[in-house]
mmCIF file of C-alpha atoms in Angstrom:
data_model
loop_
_atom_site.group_PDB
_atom_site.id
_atom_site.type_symbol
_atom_site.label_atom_id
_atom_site.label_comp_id
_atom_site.label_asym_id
_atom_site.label_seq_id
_atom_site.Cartn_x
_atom_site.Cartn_y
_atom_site.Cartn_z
ATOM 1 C CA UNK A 1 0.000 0.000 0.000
ATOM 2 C CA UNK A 2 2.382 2.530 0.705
ATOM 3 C CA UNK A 3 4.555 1.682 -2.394
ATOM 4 C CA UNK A 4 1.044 2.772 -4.219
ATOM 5 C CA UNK A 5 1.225 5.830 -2.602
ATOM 6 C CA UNK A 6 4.661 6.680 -3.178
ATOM 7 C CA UNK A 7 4.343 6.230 -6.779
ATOM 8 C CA UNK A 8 0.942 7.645 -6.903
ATOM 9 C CA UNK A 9 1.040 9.448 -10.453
ATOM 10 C CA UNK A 10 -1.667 11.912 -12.043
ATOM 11 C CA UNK A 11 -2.683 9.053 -14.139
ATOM 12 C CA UNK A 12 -4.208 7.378 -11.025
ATOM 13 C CA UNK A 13 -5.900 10.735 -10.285
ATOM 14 C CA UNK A 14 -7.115 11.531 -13.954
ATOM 15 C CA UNK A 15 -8.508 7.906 -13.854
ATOM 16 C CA UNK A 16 -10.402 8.606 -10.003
ATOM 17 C CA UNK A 17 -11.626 11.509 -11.618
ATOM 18 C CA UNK A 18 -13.020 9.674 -14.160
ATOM 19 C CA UNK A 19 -14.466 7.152 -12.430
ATOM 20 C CA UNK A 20 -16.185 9.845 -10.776
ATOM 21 C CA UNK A 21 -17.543 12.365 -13.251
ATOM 22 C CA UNK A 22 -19.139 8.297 -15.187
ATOM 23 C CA UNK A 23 -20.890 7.940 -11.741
ATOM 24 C CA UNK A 24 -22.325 11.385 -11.736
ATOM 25 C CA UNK A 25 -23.933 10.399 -15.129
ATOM 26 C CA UNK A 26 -25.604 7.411 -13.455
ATOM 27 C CA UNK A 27 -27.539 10.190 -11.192
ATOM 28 C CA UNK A 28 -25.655 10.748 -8.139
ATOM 29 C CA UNK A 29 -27.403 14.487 -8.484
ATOM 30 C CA UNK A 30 -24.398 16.584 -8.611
ATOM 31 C CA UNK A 31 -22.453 14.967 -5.650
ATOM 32 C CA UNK A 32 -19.864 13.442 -7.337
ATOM 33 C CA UNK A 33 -19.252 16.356 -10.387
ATOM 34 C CA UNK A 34 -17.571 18.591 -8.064
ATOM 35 C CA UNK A 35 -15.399 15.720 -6.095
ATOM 36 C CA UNK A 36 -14.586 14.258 -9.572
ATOM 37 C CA UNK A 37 -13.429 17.341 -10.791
ATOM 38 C CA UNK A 38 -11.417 17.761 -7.757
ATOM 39 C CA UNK A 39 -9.444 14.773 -8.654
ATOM 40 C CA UNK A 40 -9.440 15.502 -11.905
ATOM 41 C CA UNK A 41 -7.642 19.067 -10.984
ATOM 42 C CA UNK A 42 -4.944 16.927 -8.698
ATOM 43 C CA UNK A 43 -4.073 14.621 -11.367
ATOM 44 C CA UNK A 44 -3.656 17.948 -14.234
ATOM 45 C CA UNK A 45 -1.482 19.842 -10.498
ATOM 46 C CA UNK A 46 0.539 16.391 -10.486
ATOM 47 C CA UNK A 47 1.403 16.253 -13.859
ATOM 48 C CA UNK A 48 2.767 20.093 -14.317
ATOM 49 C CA UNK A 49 4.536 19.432 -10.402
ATOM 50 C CA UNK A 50 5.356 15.321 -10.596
ATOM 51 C CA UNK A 51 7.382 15.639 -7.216
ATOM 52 C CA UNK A 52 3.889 16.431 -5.517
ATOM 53 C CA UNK A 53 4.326 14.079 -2.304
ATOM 54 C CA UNK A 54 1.225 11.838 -1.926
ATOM 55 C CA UNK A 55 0.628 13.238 1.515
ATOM 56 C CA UNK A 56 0.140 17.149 -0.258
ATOM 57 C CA UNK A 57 -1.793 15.463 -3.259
ATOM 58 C CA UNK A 58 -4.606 13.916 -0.431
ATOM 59 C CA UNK A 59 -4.423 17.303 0.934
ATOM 60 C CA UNK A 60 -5.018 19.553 -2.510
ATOM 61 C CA UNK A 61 -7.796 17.042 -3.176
ATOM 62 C CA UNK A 62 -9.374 17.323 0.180
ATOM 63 C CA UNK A 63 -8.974 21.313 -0.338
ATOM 64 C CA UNK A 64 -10.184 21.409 -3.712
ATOM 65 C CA UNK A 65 -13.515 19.142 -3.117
ATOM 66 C CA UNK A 66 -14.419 21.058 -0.208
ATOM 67 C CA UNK A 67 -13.833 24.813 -2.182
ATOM 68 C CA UNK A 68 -15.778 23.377 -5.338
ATOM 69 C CA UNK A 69 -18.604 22.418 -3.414
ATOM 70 C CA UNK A 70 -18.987 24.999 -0.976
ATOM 71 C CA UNK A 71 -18.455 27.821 -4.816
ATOM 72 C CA UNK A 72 -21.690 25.272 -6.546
ATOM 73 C CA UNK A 73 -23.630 25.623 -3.257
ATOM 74 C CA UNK A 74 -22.957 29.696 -2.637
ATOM 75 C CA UNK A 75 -23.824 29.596 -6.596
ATOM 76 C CA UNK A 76 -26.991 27.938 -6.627
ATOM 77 C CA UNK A 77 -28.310 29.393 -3.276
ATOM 78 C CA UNK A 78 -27.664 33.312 -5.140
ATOM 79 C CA UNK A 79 -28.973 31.901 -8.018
ATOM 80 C CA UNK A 80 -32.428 30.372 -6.486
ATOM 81 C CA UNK A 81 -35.110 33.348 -6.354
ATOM 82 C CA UNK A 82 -38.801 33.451 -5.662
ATOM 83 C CA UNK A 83 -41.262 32.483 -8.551
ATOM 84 C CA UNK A 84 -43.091 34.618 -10.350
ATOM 85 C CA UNK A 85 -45.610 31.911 -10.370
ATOM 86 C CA UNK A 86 -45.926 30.767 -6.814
ATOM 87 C CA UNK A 87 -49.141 28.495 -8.100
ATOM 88 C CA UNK A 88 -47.791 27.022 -10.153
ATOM 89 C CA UNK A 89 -48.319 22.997 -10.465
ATOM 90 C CA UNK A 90 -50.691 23.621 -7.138
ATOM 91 C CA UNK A 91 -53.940 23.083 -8.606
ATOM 92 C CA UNK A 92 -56.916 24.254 -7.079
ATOM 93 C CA UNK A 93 -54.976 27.126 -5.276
ATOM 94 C CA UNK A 94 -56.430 29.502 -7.439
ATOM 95 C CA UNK A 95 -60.018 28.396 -6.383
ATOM 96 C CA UNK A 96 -58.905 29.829 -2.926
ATOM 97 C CA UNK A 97 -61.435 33.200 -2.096
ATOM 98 C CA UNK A 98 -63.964 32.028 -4.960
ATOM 99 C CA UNK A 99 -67.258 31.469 -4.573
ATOM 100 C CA UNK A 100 -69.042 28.471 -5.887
ATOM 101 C CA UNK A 101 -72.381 26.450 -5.858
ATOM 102 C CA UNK A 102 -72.334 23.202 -4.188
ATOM 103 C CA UNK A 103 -73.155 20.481 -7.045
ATOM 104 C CA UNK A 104 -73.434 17.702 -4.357
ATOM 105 C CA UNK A 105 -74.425 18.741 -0.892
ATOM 106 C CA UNK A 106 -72.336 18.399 2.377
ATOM 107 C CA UNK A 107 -73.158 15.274 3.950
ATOM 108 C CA UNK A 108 -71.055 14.009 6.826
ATOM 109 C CA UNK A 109 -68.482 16.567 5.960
ATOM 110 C CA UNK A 110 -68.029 16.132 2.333
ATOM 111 C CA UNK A 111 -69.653 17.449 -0.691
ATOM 112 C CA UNK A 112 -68.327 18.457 -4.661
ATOM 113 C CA UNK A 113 -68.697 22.080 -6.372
ATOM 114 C CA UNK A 114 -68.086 22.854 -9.928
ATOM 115 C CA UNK A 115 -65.323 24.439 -10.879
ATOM 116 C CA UNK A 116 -65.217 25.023 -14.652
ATOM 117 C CA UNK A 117 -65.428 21.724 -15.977
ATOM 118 C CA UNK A 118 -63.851 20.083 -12.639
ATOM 119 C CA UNK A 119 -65.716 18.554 -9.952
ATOM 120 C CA UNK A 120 -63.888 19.393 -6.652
ATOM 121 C CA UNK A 121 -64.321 17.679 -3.665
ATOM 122 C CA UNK A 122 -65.426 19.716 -0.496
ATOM 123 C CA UNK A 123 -65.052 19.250 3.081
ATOM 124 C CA UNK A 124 -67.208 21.701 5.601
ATOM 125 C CA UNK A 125 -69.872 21.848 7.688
ATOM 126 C CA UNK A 126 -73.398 20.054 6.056
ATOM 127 C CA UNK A 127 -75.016 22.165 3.379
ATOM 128 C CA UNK A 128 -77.814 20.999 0.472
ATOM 129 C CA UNK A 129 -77.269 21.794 -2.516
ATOM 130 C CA UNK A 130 -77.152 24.755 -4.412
ATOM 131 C CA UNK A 131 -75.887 26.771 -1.648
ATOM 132 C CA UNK A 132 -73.047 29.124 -1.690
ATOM 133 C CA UNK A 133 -70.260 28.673 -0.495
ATOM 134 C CA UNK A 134 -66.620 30.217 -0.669
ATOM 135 C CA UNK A 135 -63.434 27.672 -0.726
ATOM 136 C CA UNK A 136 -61.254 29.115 2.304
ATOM 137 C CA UNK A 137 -58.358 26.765 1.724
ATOM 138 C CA UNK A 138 -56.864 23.560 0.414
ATOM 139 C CA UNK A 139 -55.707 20.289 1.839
ATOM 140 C CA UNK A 140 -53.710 18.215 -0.543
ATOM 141 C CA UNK A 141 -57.284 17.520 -3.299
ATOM 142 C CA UNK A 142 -59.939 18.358 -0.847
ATOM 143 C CA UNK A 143 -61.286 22.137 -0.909
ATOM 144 C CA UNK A 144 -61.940 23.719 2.589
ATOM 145 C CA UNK A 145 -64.867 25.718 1.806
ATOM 146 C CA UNK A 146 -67.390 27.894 4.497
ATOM 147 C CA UNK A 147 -71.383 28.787 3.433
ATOM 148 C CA UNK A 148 -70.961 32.542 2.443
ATOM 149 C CA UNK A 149 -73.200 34.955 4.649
ATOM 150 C CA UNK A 150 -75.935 36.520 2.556
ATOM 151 C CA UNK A 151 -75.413 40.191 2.871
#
């Protein structure tokens, strides 16, 4: 083992590296890009300085992993900003603060409106049919809805 390290040459690097970066194809979800690069950058440091001791070369890739995944991170947290479509892919959000009829009535908690061409299930307090009512809020595909106040 520590003959291996002696001689450890940037060809064993550029081939770790390697190694690496074919993993990260296989969906390791960017965990492996920067620490294969890393290696990758220790084997191209070896080759221009080949009296790099093997001790400094574990050292330079420890560095260099760490620094080129804390620079992705600090990159992709600056980069991340709010959407200008926070509804997005959250259907039935935008029913929120509408009024509808009920289609079905509330029985034992649970009713159905009409939204468009959508039937939406309800969940409230027991109401016939036809009433008015105004969805308050959501809870994964159920509607939260309240009987709206004539007036």
């Amino acid at each position: 083992m520590w003959d291996f390290l002696q001689h450890l040459s940037y060809w064993n690097w550029l081939a770790f590296g390697t190694l690496l970066l074919i993993l990260e194809v296989f969906g390791a979800g960017g965990y492996l890009l920067w620490i294969g690069l890393a290696a990758a950058s220790v084997g191209l440091l070896t080759f221009v300085f080949p009296g790099l001791p093997w001790a400094g070369q574990f050292i330079l890739f420890g560095l260099l992993s760490v620094l080129t995944a804390v620079f992705w991170w600090q990159r992709q947290r600056s980069a991340a900003k709010p959407s200008d479509q926070p509804g997005l892919n959250q259907r039935g959000s935008e029913l929120v603060g509408r009024t509808f009829a009920l289609h079905e009535p509330i029985s034992g908690g649970r009713g159905k409106i009409k939204a468009g061409d959508s039937l939406w299930l309800v969940v409230g307090a027991d109401l016939p049919a036809g009433t008015p009512v105004r969805v308050v809020g959501q809870n994964g595909v159920l509607l939260q809805v309240e009987a709206v106040q004539p007036g």
